[in-house]
mmCIF file of C-alpha atoms in Angstrom:
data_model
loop_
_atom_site.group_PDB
_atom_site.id
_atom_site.type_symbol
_atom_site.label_atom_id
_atom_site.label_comp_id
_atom_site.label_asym_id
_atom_site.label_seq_id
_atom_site.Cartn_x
_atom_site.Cartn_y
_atom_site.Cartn_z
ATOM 1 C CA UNK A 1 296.440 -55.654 -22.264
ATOM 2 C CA UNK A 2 295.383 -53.790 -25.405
ATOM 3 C CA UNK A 3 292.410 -51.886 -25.740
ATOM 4 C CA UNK A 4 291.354 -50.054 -28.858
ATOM 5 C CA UNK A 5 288.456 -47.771 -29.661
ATOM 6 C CA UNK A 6 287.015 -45.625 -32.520
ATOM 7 C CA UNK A 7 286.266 -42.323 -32.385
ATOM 8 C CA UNK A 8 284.005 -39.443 -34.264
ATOM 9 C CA UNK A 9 285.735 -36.918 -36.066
ATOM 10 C CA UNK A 10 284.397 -34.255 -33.301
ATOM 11 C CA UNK A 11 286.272 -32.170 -31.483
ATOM 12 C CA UNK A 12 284.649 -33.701 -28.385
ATOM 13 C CA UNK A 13 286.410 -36.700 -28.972
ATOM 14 C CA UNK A 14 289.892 -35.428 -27.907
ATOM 15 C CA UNK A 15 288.289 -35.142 -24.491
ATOM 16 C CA UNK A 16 286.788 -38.719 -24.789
ATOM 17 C CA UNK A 17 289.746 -40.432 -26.104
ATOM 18 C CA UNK A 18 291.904 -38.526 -22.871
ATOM 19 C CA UNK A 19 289.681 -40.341 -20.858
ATOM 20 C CA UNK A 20 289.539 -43.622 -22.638
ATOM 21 C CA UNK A 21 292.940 -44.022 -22.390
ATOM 22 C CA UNK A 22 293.471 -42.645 -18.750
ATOM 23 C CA UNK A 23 291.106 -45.194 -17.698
ATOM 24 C CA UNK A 24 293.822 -48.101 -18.924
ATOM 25 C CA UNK A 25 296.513 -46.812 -16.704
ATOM 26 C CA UNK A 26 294.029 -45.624 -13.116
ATOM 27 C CA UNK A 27 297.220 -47.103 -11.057
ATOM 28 C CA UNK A 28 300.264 -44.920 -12.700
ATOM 29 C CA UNK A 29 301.795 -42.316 -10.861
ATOM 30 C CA UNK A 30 299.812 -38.789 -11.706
ATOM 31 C CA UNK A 31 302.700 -37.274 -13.407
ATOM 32 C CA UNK A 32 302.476 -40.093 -16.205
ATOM 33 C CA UNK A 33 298.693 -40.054 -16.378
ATOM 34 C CA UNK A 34 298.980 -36.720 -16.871
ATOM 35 C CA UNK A 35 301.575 -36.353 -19.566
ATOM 36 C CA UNK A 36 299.591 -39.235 -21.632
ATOM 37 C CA UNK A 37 296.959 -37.417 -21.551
ATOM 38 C CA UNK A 38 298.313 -34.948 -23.131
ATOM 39 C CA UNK A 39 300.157 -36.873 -25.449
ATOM 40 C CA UNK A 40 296.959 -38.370 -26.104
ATOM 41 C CA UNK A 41 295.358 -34.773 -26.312
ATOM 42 C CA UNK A 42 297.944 -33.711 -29.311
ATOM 43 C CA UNK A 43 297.925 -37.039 -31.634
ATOM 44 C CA UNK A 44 294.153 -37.024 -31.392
ATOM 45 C CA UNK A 45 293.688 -33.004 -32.115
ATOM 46 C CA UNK A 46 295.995 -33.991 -34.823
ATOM 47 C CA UNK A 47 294.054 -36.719 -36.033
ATOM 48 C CA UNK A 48 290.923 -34.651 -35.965
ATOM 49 C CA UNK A 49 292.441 -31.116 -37.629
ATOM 50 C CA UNK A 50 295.051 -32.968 -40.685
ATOM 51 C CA UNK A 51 292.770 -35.707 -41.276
ATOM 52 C CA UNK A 52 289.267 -37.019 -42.753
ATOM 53 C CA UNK A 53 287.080 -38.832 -40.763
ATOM 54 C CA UNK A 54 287.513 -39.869 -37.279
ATOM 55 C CA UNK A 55 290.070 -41.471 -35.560
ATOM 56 C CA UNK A 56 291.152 -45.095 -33.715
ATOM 57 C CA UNK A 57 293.119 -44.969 -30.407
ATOM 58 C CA UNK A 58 295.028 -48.135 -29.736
ATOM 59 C CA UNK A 59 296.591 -48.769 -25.876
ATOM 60 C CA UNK A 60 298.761 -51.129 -25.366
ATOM 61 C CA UNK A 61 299.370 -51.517 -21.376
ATOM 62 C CA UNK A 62 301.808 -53.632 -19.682
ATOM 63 C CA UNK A 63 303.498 -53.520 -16.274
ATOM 64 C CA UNK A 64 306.260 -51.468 -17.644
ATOM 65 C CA UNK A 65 305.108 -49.475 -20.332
ATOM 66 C CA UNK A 66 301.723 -47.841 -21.965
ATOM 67 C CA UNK A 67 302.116 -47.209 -25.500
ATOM 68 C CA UNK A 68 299.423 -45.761 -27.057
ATOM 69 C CA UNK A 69 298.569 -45.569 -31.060
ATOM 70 C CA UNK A 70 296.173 -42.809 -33.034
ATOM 71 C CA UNK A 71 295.142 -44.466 -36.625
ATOM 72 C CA UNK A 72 293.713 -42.344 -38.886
ATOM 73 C CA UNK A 73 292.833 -42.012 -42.382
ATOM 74 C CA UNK A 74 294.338 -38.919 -43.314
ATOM 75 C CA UNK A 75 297.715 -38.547 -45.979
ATOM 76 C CA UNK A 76 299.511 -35.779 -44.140
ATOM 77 C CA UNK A 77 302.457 -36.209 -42.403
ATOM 78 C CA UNK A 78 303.054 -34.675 -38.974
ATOM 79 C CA UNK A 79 305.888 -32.735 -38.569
ATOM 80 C CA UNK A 80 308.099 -31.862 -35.570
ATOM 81 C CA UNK A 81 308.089 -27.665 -35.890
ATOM 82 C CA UNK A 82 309.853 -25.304 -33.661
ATOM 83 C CA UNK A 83 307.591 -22.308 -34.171
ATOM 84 C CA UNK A 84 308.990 -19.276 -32.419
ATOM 85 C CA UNK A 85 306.907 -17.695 -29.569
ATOM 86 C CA UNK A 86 304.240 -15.765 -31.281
ATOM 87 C CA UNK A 87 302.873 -18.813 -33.648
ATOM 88 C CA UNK A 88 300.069 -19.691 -31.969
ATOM 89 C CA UNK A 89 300.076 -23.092 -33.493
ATOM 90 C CA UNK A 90 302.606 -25.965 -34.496
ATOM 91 C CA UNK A 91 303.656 -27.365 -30.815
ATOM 92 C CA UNK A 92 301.541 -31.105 -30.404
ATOM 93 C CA UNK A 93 304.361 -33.011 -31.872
ATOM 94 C CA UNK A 94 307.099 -31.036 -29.612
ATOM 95 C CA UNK A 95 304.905 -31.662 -26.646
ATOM 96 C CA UNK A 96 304.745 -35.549 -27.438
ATOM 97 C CA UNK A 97 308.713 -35.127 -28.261
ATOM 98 C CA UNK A 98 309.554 -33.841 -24.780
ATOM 99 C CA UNK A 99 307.114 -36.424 -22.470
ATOM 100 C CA UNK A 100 307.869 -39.332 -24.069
ATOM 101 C CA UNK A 101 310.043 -42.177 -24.560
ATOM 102 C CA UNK A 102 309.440 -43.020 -27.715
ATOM 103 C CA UNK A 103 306.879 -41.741 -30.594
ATOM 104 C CA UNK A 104 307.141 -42.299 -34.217
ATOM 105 C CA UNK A 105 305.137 -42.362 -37.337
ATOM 106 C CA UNK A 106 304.064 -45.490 -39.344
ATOM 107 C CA UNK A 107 302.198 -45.962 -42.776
ATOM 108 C CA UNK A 108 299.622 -48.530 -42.367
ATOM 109 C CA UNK A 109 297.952 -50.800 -44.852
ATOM 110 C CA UNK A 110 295.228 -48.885 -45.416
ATOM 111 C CA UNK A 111 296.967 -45.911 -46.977
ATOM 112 C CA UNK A 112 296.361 -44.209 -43.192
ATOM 113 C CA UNK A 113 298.844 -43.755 -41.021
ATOM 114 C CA UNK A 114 299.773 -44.229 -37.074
ATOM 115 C CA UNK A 115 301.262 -42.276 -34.929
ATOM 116 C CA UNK A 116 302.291 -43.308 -31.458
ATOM 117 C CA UNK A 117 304.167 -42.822 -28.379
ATOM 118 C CA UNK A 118 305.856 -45.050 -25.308
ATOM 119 C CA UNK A 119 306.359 -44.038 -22.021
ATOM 120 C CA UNK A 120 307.850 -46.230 -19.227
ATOM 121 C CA UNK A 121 306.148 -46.634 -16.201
ATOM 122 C CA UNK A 122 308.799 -47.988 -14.473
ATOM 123 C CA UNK A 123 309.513 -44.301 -12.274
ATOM 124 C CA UNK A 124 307.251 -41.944 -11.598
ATOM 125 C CA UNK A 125 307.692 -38.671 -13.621
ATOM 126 C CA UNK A 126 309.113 -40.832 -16.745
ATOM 127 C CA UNK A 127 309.769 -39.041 -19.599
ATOM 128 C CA UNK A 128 310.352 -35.679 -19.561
ATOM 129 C CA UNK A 129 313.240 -34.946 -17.760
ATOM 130 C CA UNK A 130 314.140 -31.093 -17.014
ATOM 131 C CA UNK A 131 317.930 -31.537 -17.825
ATOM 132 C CA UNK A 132 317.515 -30.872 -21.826
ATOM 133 C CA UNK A 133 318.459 -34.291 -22.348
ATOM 134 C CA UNK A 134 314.543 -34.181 -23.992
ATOM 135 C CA UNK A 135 316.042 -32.049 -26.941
ATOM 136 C CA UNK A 136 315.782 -33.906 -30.370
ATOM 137 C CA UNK A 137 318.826 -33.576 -33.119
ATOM 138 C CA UNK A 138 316.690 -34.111 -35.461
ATOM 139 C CA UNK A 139 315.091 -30.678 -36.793
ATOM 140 C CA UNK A 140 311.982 -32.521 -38.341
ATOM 141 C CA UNK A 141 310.033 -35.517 -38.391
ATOM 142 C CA UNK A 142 308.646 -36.917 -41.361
ATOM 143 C CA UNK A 143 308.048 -40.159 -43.093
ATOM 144 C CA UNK A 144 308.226 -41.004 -46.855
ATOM 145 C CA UNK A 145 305.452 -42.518 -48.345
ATOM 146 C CA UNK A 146 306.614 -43.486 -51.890
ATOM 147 C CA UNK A 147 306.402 -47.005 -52.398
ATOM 148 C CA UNK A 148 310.204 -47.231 -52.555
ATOM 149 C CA UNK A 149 310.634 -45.779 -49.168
ATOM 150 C CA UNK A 150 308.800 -48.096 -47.468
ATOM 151 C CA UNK A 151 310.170 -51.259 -46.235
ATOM 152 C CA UNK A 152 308.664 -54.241 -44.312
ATOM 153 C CA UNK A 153 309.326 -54.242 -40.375
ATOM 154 C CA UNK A 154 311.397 -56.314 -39.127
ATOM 155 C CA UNK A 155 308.913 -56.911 -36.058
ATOM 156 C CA UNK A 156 305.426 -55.969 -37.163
ATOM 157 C CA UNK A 157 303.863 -54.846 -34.238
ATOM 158 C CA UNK A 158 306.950 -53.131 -32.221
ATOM 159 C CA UNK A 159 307.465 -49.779 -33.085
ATOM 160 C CA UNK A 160 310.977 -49.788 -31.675
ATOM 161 C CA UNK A 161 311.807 -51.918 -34.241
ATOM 162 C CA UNK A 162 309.783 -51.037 -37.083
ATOM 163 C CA UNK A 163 310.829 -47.676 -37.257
ATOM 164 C CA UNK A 164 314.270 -47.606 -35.729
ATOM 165 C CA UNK A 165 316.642 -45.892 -37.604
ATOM 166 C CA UNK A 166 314.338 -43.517 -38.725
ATOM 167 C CA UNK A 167 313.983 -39.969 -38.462
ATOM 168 C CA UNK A 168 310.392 -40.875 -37.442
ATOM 169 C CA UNK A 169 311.331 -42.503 -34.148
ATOM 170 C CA UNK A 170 313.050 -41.239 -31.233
ATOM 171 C CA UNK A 171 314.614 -43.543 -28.764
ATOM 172 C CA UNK A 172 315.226 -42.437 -25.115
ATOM 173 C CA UNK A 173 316.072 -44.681 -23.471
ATOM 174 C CA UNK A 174 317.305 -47.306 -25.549
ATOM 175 C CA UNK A 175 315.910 -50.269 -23.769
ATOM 176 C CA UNK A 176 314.054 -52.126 -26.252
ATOM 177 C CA UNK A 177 311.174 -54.077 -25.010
ATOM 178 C CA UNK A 178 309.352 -57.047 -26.721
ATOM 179 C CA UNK A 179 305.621 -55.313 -27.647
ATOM 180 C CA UNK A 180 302.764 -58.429 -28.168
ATOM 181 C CA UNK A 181 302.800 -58.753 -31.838
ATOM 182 C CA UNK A 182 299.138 -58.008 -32.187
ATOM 183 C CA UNK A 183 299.364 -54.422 -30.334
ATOM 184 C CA UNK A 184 299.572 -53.471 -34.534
ATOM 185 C CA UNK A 185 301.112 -50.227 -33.608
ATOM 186 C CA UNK A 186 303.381 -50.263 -36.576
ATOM 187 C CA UNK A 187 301.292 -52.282 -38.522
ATOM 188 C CA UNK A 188 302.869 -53.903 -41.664
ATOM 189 C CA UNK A 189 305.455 -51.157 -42.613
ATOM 190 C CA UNK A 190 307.350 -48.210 -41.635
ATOM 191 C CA UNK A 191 308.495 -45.953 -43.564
ATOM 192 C CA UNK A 192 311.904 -44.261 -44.328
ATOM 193 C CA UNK A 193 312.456 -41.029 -45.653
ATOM 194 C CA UNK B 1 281.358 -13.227 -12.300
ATOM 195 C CA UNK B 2 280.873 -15.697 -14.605
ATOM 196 C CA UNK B 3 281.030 -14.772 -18.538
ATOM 197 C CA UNK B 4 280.766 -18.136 -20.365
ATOM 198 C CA UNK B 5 280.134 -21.707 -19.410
ATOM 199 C CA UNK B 6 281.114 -24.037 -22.080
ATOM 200 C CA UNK B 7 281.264 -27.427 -21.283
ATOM 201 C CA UNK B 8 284.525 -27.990 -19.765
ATOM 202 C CA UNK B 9 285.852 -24.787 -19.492
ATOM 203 C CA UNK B 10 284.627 -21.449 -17.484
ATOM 204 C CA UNK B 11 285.978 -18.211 -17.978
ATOM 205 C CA UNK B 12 285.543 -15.834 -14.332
ATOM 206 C CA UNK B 13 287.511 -12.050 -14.032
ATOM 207 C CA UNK B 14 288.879 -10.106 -11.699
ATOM 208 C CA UNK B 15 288.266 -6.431 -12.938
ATOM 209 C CA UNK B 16 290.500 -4.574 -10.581
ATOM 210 C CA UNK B 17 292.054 -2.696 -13.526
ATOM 211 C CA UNK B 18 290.387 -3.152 -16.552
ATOM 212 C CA UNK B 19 294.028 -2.382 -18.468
ATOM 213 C CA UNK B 20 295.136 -5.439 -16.540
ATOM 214 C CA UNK B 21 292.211 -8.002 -15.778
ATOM 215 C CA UNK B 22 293.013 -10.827 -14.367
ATOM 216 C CA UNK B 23 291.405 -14.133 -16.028
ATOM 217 C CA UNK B 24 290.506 -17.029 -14.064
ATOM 218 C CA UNK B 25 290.446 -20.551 -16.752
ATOM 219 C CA UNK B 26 288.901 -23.774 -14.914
ATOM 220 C CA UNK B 27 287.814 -27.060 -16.367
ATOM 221 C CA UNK B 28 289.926 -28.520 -19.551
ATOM 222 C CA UNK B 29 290.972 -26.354 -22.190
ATOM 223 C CA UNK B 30 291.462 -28.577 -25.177
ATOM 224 C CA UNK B 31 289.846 -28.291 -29.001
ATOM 225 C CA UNK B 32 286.322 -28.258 -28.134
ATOM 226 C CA UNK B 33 286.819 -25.792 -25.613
ATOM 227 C CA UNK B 34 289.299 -23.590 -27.050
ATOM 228 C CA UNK B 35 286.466 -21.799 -29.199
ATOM 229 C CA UNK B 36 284.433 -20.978 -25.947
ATOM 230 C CA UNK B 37 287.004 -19.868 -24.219
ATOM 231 C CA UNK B 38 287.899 -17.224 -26.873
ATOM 232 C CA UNK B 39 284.387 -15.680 -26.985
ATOM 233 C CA UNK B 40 284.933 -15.766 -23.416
ATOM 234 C CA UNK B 41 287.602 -13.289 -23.397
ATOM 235 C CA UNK B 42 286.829 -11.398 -26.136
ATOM 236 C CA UNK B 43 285.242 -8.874 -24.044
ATOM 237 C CA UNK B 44 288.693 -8.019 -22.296
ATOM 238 C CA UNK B 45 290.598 -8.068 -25.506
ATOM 239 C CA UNK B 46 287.999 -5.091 -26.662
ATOM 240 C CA UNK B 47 289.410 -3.170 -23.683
ATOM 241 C CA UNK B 48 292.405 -2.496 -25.147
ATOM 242 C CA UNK B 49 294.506 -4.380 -21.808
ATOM 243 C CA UNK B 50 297.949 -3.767 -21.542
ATOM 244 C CA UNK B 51 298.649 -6.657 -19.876
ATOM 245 C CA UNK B 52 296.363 -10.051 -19.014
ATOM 246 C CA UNK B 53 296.877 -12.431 -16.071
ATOM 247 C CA UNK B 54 295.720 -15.671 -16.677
ATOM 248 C CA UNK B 55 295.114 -17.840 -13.026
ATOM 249 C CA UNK B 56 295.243 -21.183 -13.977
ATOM 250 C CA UNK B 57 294.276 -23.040 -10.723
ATOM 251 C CA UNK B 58 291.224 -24.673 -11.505
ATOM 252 C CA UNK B 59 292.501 -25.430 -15.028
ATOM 253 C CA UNK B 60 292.592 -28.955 -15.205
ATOM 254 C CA UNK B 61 294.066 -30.048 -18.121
ATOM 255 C CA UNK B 62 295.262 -27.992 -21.050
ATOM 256 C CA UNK B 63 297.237 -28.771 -24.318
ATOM 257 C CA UNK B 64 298.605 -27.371 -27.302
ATOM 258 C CA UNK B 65 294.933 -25.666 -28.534
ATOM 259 C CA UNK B 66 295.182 -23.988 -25.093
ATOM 260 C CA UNK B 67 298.723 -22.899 -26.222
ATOM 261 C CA UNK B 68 297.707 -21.457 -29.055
ATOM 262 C CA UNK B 69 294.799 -19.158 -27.342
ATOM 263 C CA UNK B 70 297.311 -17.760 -25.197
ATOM 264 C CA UNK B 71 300.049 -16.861 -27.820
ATOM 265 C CA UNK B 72 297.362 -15.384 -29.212
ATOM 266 C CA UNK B 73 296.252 -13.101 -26.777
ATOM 267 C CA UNK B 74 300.074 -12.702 -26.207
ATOM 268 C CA UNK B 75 300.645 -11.197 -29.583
ATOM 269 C CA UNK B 76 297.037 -9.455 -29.314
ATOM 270 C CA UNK B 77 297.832 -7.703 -25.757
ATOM 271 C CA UNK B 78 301.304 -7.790 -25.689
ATOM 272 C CA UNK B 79 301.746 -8.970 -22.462
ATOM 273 C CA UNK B 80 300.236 -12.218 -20.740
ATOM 274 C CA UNK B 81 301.351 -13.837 -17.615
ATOM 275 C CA UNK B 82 300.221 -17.386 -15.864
ATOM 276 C CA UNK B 83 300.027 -17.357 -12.410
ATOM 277 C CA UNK B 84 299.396 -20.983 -10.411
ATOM 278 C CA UNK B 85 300.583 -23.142 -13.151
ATOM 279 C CA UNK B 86 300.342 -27.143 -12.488
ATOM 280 C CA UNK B 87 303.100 -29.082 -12.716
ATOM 281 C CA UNK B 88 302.091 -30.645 -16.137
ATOM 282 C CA UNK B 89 301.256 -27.310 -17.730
ATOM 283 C CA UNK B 90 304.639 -25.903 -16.293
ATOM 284 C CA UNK B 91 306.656 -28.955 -18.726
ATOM 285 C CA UNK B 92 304.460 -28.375 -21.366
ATOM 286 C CA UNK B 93 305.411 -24.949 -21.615
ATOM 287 C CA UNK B 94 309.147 -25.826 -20.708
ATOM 288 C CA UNK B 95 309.073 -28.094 -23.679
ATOM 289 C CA UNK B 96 307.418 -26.078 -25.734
ATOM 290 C CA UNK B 97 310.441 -23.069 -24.850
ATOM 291 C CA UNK B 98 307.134 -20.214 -23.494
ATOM 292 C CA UNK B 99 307.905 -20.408 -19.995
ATOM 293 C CA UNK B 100 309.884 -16.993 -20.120
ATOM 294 C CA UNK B 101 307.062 -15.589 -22.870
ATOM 295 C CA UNK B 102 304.497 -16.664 -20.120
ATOM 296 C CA UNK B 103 306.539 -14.566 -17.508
ATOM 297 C CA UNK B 104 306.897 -18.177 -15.413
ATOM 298 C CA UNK B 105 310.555 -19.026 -13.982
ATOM 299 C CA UNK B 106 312.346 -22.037 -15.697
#
C-alpha cells in the first residue's frame, strides 16, 4: 500500500502529517507507531524550517515494513550533527538515526530532494535497540549534488539500493527487501558524495 | 492552575517553591506548539529558579523542537529535571545522549 499526501508549509502540518501517517500503520505495535511518529515529526519539521514551500509525505506500508518519504523543494542538505548538551537545536536527524532501520537522502528530479526512513515491523520495539549497536560510524550525512556526483539507481524506487554505499544511507539490518517500484522513494537518482 | 492553552499543549505549575517550580507539559509538544509553550513558562524563568522540574505525564508526544525548549531552559536555569518520562521520550533522549543532562537514569 502507498499513500502519499501534500502538505502546507505550516507548522501545523508536522502534527497533521504525524497523524496521516500513523493512520497507515493503526495495527503496529505502539512502540513502532510511536517512534514513526517521531521520525515523521523530525523529517517534516525539517522540511518545513530548511525548505520553501510545503512538503509531500510518501508511506509505503507492507506487512513487514513502513517506509515513509518527506519530498520537498528545498536545496539544503540535512546533516547528521552531534551537538553537545547545551545546543538547543541540531538532533532530528540523530533521532531518525537511532529508531530506524534505514534512512537516507535522495536528489529527486525536480531539483528537491527526499528524505526517508524504514523500519521493520516484523518485532515489536524495532529499531532502536538500547545496546549502542544504534551508533553510526559515520560522523555526518550528506549528499552531493553536483551533476557528477549523481548517478542513476540501480533500482529506482528502493532506497536500499539506490543509495547503498553511501554515506547517506544507513543499513541495520542488512536484509534487503524488494520495495514496489512505484513507492518513488528514491526517485530517479541518488546521490554520492 | 492553568497558564496557557495552546492547541495541543498546556502548561499547569506546582508553586511549592518558586526557586524550584515544578512544570506540568500535556498534549504534544512539537513546532507549532513549541512557541506556546515558551510564553508559557516564561513567567517561571523571570523568577530567577534554581532548578525546574518538568512532569511529563500527560505529554503525549514530543520531538526534537521539544528538545530544544528544554536545553534551553537547561542552559537558562541551570538545572532541569524530567520526572514520568514515556518510554518513547526516554529513547529519544537516550539517542540523543541528554538522559544524564535531564537528571533521568540510562
Amino acid at each position: 500500500m502507498i499513500v502519499r499526501r501534500s502538505f502546507e508549509p505550516s507548522e501545523v502540518s508536522v502534527g497533521a502529517a504525524r497523524r496521516f501517517v500513523a493512520g497507515t500503520i493503526t495495527d503496529v505495535a505502539v512502540g513502532v507507531a510511536e517512534s514513526v511518529s517521531v521520525m515523521v515529526s523530525e523529517l517534516s519539521t525539517n522540511a518545513l524550517i530548511h525548505a520553501v514551500g510545503g512538503f509531500e509525505v510518501i508511506v509505503d506500508r507492507s506487512d513487514h515494513h513502513v517506509l515513509v518519504s518527506v519530498h520537498d523543494q528545498g536545496d539544503g542538505t540535512p546533516e547528521l550533527q552531534s551537538p553537545d548538551a547545551s545546543e538547543p537545536h541540531g538532533r532530528g536527524l540523530r533521532i531518525v538515526d537511532a529508531l530506524s532501520d534505514q534512512w537516507g537522502i535522495s536528489s529527486t528530479a525536480d531539483a528537491g530532494k527526499s528524505v526517508w526512513f524504514r523500519l521493520a515491523l516484523d518485532s515489536p520495539g524495532t529499531g532502536a535497540p538500547t545496546d549502542g549497536t544504534t551508533r553510526v560510524s559515520a560522523g555526518r550525512t550528506s549528499v552531493g549534488t553536483g551533476p557528477g556526483q549523481a548517478r542513476p539507481a540501480t533500482s529506482p524506487g528502493a532506497p536500499g539500493s539506490a543509495a547503498s554505499g553511501t554515506p547517506a544511507s544507513r543499513h541495520r539490518p542488512a536484509r534487503p527487501r524488494r520495495v514496489h517500484p512505484s513507492t518513488s522513494v528514491a526517485p530517479l537518482v541518488a546521490s554520492v558524495p | 492552575m492553568a497558564v496557557a492553552e495552546p492547541p495541543g499543549v498546556q502548561v499547569t505549575t506546582t508553586l511549592d517553591d518558586p526557586t524550584a517550580p515544578v512544570i506540568h507539559l500535556a498534549g504534544e509538544l512539537d513546532l507549532a506548539s513549541v512557541e506556546s509553550v515558551k510564553e508559557g513558562i516564561a513567567r517561571h524563568l523571570a523568577g530567577a529558579p534554581v532548578r525546574i522540574t518538568f512532569d511529563l505525564e500527560k505529554l503525549t508526544f514530543m520531538d526534537s523542537s521539544g528538545i530544544a525548549l528544554l536545553v534551553q531552559v537547561s542552559n537558562d536555569v541551570g538545572q532541569v529535571s524530567l520526572i514520568n518520562v514515556s518510554p518513547i521520550v526516554h529513547r529519544v533522549l537516550e539517542a540523543t545522549g541528554l538522559l544524564e543532562h535531564f537528571g533521568l537514569a540510562p
